[in-house]
Structures are given as C-alpha cells and as structure tokens.
Tab-separated table of C-alpha atoms in Angstrom:
chain	number	residue	atom	x	y	z
Y	461	UNK	CA	-78.283	-148.188	-115.623
Y	462	UNK	CA	-79.534	-150.617	-118.252
Y	463	UNK	CA	-78.690	-149.197	-121.659
Y	464	UNK	CA	-81.444	-148.902	-124.247
Y	465	UNK	CA	-80.366	-151.877	-126.348
Y	466	UNK	CA	-80.037	-154.228	-123.392
Y	467	UNK	CA	-83.294	-153.019	-121.891
Y	468	UNK	CA	-85.202	-153.711	-125.083
Y	469	UNK	CA	-83.617	-157.151	-125.432
Y	470	UNK	CA	-84.513	-158.159	-121.896
Y	471	UNK	CA	-87.983	-156.637	-122.111
Y	472	UNK	CA	-88.711	-158.828	-125.116
Y	473	UNK	CA	-87.327	-161.864	-123.292
Y	474	UNK	CA	-89.408	-161.264	-120.168
Y	475	UNK	CA	-92.564	-160.279	-122.049
Y	476	UNK	CA	-92.330	-163.473	-124.094
Y	477	UNK	CA	-91.718	-165.561	-120.986
Y	478	UNK	CA	-94.636	-163.996	-119.102
Y	479	UNK	CA	-96.884	-163.725	-122.163
Y	480	UNK	CA	-97.608	-160.079	-121.536
Y	481	UNK	CA	-96.838	-156.772	-123.280
Y	482	UNK	CA	-93.358	-155.263	-123.053
Y	483	UNK	CA	-94.824	-152.250	-121.247
Y	484	UNK	CA	-97.003	-154.425	-119.007
Y	485	UNK	CA	-97.052	-153.979	-115.238
Y	486	UNK	CA	-94.834	-156.934	-114.266
Y	487	UNK	CA	-92.147	-156.244	-116.877
Y	488	UNK	CA	-92.102	-152.542	-116.004
Y	489	UNK	CA	-91.921	-153.321	-112.298
Y	490	UNK	CA	-88.956	-155.636	-112.838
Y	491	UNK	CA	-86.986	-152.868	-114.526
Y	492	UNK	CA	-87.986	-150.382	-111.846
Y	493	UNK	CA	-86.754	-152.595	-109.027
Y	494	UNK	CA	-83.676	-154.044	-110.733
Y	495	UNK	CA	-81.925	-151.168	-112.487
Y	496	UNK	CA	-78.918	-152.992	-113.904
Y	497	UNK	CA	-78.569	-156.089	-116.060
Y	498	UNK	CA	-76.463	-157.738	-113.357
Y	499	UNK	CA	-79.133	-157.136	-110.696
Y	500	UNK	CA	-81.739	-158.612	-113.009
Y	501	UNK	CA	-79.617	-161.678	-113.787
Y	502	UNK	CA	-78.972	-162.253	-110.080
Y	503	UNK	CA	-82.612	-161.989	-109.002
Y	504	UNK	CA	-83.964	-164.792	-106.807
Y	505	UNK	CA	-87.406	-166.381	-106.666
Y	506	UNK	CA	-87.919	-164.907	-103.199
Y	507	UNK	CA	-87.272	-161.384	-104.485
Y	508	UNK	CA	-89.661	-161.911	-107.375
Y	509	UNK	CA	-92.424	-163.133	-105.081
Y	510	UNK	CA	-92.455	-159.690	-103.454
Y	511	UNK	CA	-93.736	-158.189	-106.715
Y	512	UNK	CA	-97.497	-157.984	-107.157
Y	513	UNK	CA	-98.667	-160.304	-109.919
Y	514	UNK	CA	-95.782	-162.764	-109.615
Y	515	UNK	CA	-96.532	-166.117	-108.036
Y	516	UNK	CA	-94.313	-169.147	-107.606
Y	517	UNK	CA	-94.827	-170.384	-111.192
Y	518	UNK	CA	-94.037	-167.027	-112.806
Y	519	UNK	CA	-91.037	-166.563	-110.523
Y	520	UNK	CA	-89.607	-169.896	-111.643
Y	521	UNK	CA	-90.229	-169.006	-115.312
Y	522	UNK	CA	-88.435	-165.666	-114.950
Y	523	UNK	CA	-85.433	-167.165	-113.143
Y	524	UNK	CA	-85.176	-169.912	-115.782
Y	525	UNK	CA	-85.316	-167.393	-118.654
Y	526	UNK	CA	-82.684	-165.181	-117.041
Y	527	UNK	CA	-80.488	-168.205	-116.386
Y	528	UNK	CA	-80.505	-168.954	-120.114
Y	529	UNK	CA	-79.732	-165.297	-120.870
Y	530	UNK	CA	-76.781	-165.406	-118.481
Y	531	UNK	CA	-75.069	-168.059	-120.593
Y	532	UNK	CA	-75.855	-166.431	-123.918
Y	533	UNK	CA	-72.526	-165.107	-125.288
Y	534	UNK	CA	-74.309	-162.150	-126.899
Y	535	UNK	CA	-75.046	-160.795	-123.409
Y	536	UNK	CA	-71.472	-160.927	-122.194
Y	537	UNK	CA	-70.159	-157.389	-121.835
Y	538	UNK	CA	-66.567	-156.207	-121.714
Y	539	UNK	CA	-65.755	-155.613	-118.081
Y	540	UNK	CA	-63.671	-152.739	-116.751
Y	541	UNK	CA	-60.507	-153.950	-114.999
Y	542	UNK	CA	-59.131	-151.976	-112.063
Y	543	UNK	CA	-55.375	-152.291	-111.686
Y	544	UNK	CA	-54.643	-149.083	-109.754
Y	545	UNK	CA	-56.300	-146.282	-107.767
Y	546	UNK	CA	-56.217	-144.209	-110.969
Y	547	UNK	CA	-58.294	-146.872	-112.722
Y	548	UNK	CA	-60.809	-146.824	-109.871
Y	549	UNK	CA	-61.026	-143.027	-110.037
Y	550	UNK	CA	-61.580	-143.176	-113.793
Y	551	UNK	CA	-64.445	-145.637	-113.283
Y	552	UNK	CA	-65.973	-143.532	-110.499
Y	553	UNK	CA	-65.338	-140.068	-111.927
Y	554	UNK	CA	-69.048	-139.412	-112.433
Y	555	UNK	CA	-69.290	-139.112	-108.633
Y	556	UNK	CA	-67.542	-135.745	-108.862
Y	557	UNK	CA	-70.840	-134.219	-109.969
Y	558	UNK	CA	-72.973	-135.499	-107.095
Y	559	UNK	CA	-74.355	-132.878	-104.711
Y	560	UNK	CA	-74.752	-135.344	-101.831
Y	561	UNK	CA	-72.380	-137.952	-100.472
Y	562	UNK	CA	-72.899	-141.458	-101.802
Y	563	UNK	CA	-71.162	-144.599	-100.599
Y	564	UNK	CA	-70.739	-147.221	-103.306
Y	565	UNK	CA	-69.223	-150.667	-103.565
Y	566	UNK	CA	-67.572	-152.201	-106.619
Y	567	UNK	CA	-67.601	-155.994	-106.672
Y	568	UNK	CA	-64.589	-157.515	-108.456
Y	569	UNK	CA	-63.767	-160.950	-109.806
Y	570	UNK	CA	-60.379	-162.692	-109.555
Y	571	UNK	CA	-59.118	-160.602	-112.498
Y	572	UNK	CA	-60.040	-157.351	-110.724
Y	573	UNK	CA	-62.799	-156.780	-113.281
Y	574	UNK	CA	-65.894	-154.918	-112.105
Y	575	UNK	CA	-68.854	-157.286	-111.785
Y	576	UNK	CA	-71.238	-154.680	-110.421
Y	577	UNK	CA	-71.521	-151.247	-108.848
Y	578	UNK	CA	-74.051	-150.497	-106.151
Y	579	UNK	CA	-74.867	-147.446	-104.044
Y	580	UNK	CA	-75.103	-148.623	-100.437
Y	581	UNK	CA	-75.868	-145.361	-98.680
Y	582	UNK	CA	-76.606	-141.713	-99.420
Y	583	UNK	CA	-75.693	-139.087	-96.819
Y	584	UNK	CA	-72.775	-138.195	-94.569
Y	585	UNK	CA	-70.565	-141.161	-93.752
Y	586	UNK	CA	-70.933	-142.608	-90.288
Y	587	UNK	CA	-69.468	-145.883	-89.069
Y	588	UNK	CA	-72.752	-146.836	-87.406
Y	589	UNK	CA	-74.805	-146.175	-90.554
Y	590	UNK	CA	-72.587	-147.707	-93.249
Y	591	UNK	CA	-73.099	-151.223	-91.954
Y	592	UNK	CA	-70.866	-154.069	-93.214
Y	593	UNK	CA	-73.980	-156.238	-93.580
Y	594	UNK	CA	-75.328	-154.089	-96.421
Y	595	UNK	CA	-71.910	-153.720	-98.047
Y	596	UNK	CA	-71.065	-157.418	-98.078
Y	597	UNK	CA	-74.574	-158.704	-98.808
Y	598	UNK	CA	-74.286	-157.873	-102.520
Y	599	UNK	CA	-70.657	-159.072	-102.660
Y	600	UNK	CA	-71.522	-162.460	-101.202
Y	601	UNK	CA	-74.589	-162.834	-103.429
Y	602	UNK	CA	-72.464	-162.344	-106.548
Y	603	UNK	CA	-69.526	-164.447	-105.281
Y	604	UNK	CA	-67.056	-161.564	-105.601
Y	605	UNK	CA	-63.371	-162.190	-104.985
Y	606	UNK	CA	-62.681	-158.694	-103.663
Y	607	UNK	CA	-64.124	-155.191	-103.589
Y	608	UNK	CA	-63.371	-151.504	-103.718
Y	609	UNK	CA	-65.498	-149.071	-101.754
Y	610	UNK	CA	-65.777	-145.392	-102.532
Y	611	UNK	CA	-67.610	-142.237	-101.638
Y	612	UNK	CA	-67.552	-138.630	-102.760
Y	613	UNK	CA	-66.944	-135.340	-100.992
Y	614	UNK	CA	-69.206	-132.704	-102.618
Y	615	UNK	CA	-66.870	-130.008	-101.247
Y	616	UNK	CA	-64.243	-131.208	-103.738
Y	617	UNK	CA	-61.668	-131.905	-101.021
Y	618	UNK	CA	-60.905	-135.651	-101.007
Y	619	UNK	CA	-59.010	-135.630	-97.694
Y	620	UNK	CA	-60.313	-138.417	-95.412
Y	621	UNK	CA	-62.185	-137.593	-92.223
Y	622	UNK	CA	-62.027	-139.561	-88.986
Y	623	UNK	CA	-65.364	-141.183	-89.924
Y	624	UNK	CA	-63.940	-142.212	-93.312
Y	625	UNK	CA	-61.056	-143.990	-91.611
Y	626	UNK	CA	-63.336	-145.684	-89.083
Y	627	UNK	CA	-65.640	-146.997	-91.814
Y	628	UNK	CA	-62.651	-148.266	-93.798
Y	629	UNK	CA	-61.135	-150.063	-90.803
Y	630	UNK	CA	-64.437	-151.724	-89.937
Y	631	UNK	CA	-65.096	-152.936	-93.472
Y	632	UNK	CA	-61.563	-154.274	-93.879
Y	633	UNK	CA	-61.842	-156.246	-90.636
Y	634	UNK	CA	-65.119	-157.829	-91.737
Y	635	UNK	CA	-63.703	-158.510	-95.205
Y	636	UNK	CA	-60.823	-160.499	-93.715
Y	637	UNK	CA	-63.236	-162.657	-91.725
Y	638	UNK	CA	-65.580	-163.252	-94.671
Y	639	UNK	CA	-62.793	-163.753	-97.206
Y	640	UNK	CA	-63.643	-160.831	-99.498
Y	641	UNK	CA	-60.771	-158.352	-99.317
Y	642	UNK	CA	-61.423	-154.614	-99.489
Y	643	UNK	CA	-58.656	-153.569	-101.883
Y	644	UNK	CA	-59.094	-149.813	-101.493
Y	645	UNK	CA	-61.350	-147.003	-100.363
Y	646	UNK	CA	-61.426	-144.191	-102.911
Y	647	UNK	CA	-62.609	-140.734	-101.904
Y	648	UNK	CA	-63.729	-138.740	-104.939
Y	649	UNK	CA	-63.430	-134.954	-105.023
Y	650	UNK	CA	-61.808	-132.549	-107.465
Y	651	UNK	CA	-59.190	-135.283	-107.598
Y	652	UNK	CA	-59.116	-138.461	-105.502
Y	653	UNK	CA	-57.616	-139.946	-102.378
Y	654	UNK	CA	-56.716	-143.633	-102.131
Y	655	UNK	CA	-56.719	-144.804	-98.535
Y	656	UNK	CA	-54.559	-147.737	-99.582
Y	657	UNK	CA	-51.921	-145.375	-100.926
Y	658	UNK	CA	-52.179	-143.403	-97.695
Y	659	UNK	CA	-51.443	-146.572	-95.708
Y	660	UNK	CA	-54.875	-146.978	-94.081
Y	661	UNK	CA	-55.512	-150.456	-95.531
C-alpha cells in the first residue's frame, strides 16, 4: 500500500495539477483505484478516462504530472532484490497470516529487484481460473524481465497440490513464449515450498 508520506506527496501533486482539494473526489478516487505508487505511476490515459470527472484534458495533465514524478530522484525507492527462494519467502512472509488463498505475482527487473507486487486471484487455485492473461498483463505493462509467482496455503502445509503444479507448468510455458521467465513459484505456509527447488520449473 502507499505509505503515508508518499500518499501525501502524491496527493499534493495531483491536487495541484487538477486544481482541486487533496480530499476531492477525483484525487480520492485515484488512490482508491490505484493502491500502490507503482500502479499510479503506470496509469494510462485510457484507465483515467474510466473515472467520473476525468476527461481527455485532465487525463493528459495527470499522466504528464506523474511522468515528471517518475523521474524525480526523491521518489526513487530502494528495491528489494530476490536472489534465492529464502529471499522470496522473506518478502512474502505476510501471506502466512491470510485466511484465504491468494495468488500473487512479483515483477522483477534485470537485477532481480521487485518492481511491483500484485494479487491476481483470491480463492482456491485452479488452472482454469488463474489465467496467464491476467498474470502477464501487469508484467508486460511494466516491462518486467522476469517474475516470481506465489500463493499461500492457509492450512500451513506448503506442499504443492496437483492444481499448483498445473498452474505452474502453464505459466512457465506462456512465459517462455512471451519472453518473461517465471523464476519460481513459492507456496507460503508455516514455512515455504519452492517449486524450482523441487524441480518443477
């Protein structure tokens, strides 16, 4: 989520750009729809046009303001680098406390640094539901070099199911075609299971 400092900074930026109050409808709606700084920075004019009160002119103003913010060194954050399954588990450890299964994707750059984290699906994993289109859409949009996918087992047992293996195989096949490699699939429980370490990737 956007931390308080970043949220305030970007609220001021957007309010100034749109000439409205920081708690105005459009600014508030932007932060409701785009819940991370990266999502906000990657927003397109087409996405903005779906928000009530934003026309073509305002959409262009917002994109231009965010483009300037993107290249402002003060907004560059230290990124978490994932060098091993243990690193991935450390980054995803908060998933141990979820009461429902969530399937997430981590987009990585060429240095294996996390560019973004996004929940793709909530519910029991099923190869027909966790569609590659939704997984790779965000990765392509942000020009990621590779990715790590993960989901949690609320039972605490991280052992992979048949569905877990099917989803992994399908995503890896698509990744090879698209050119965005799936480096690992981490299952989070009381501990973790790396499907790469288990030889499934």
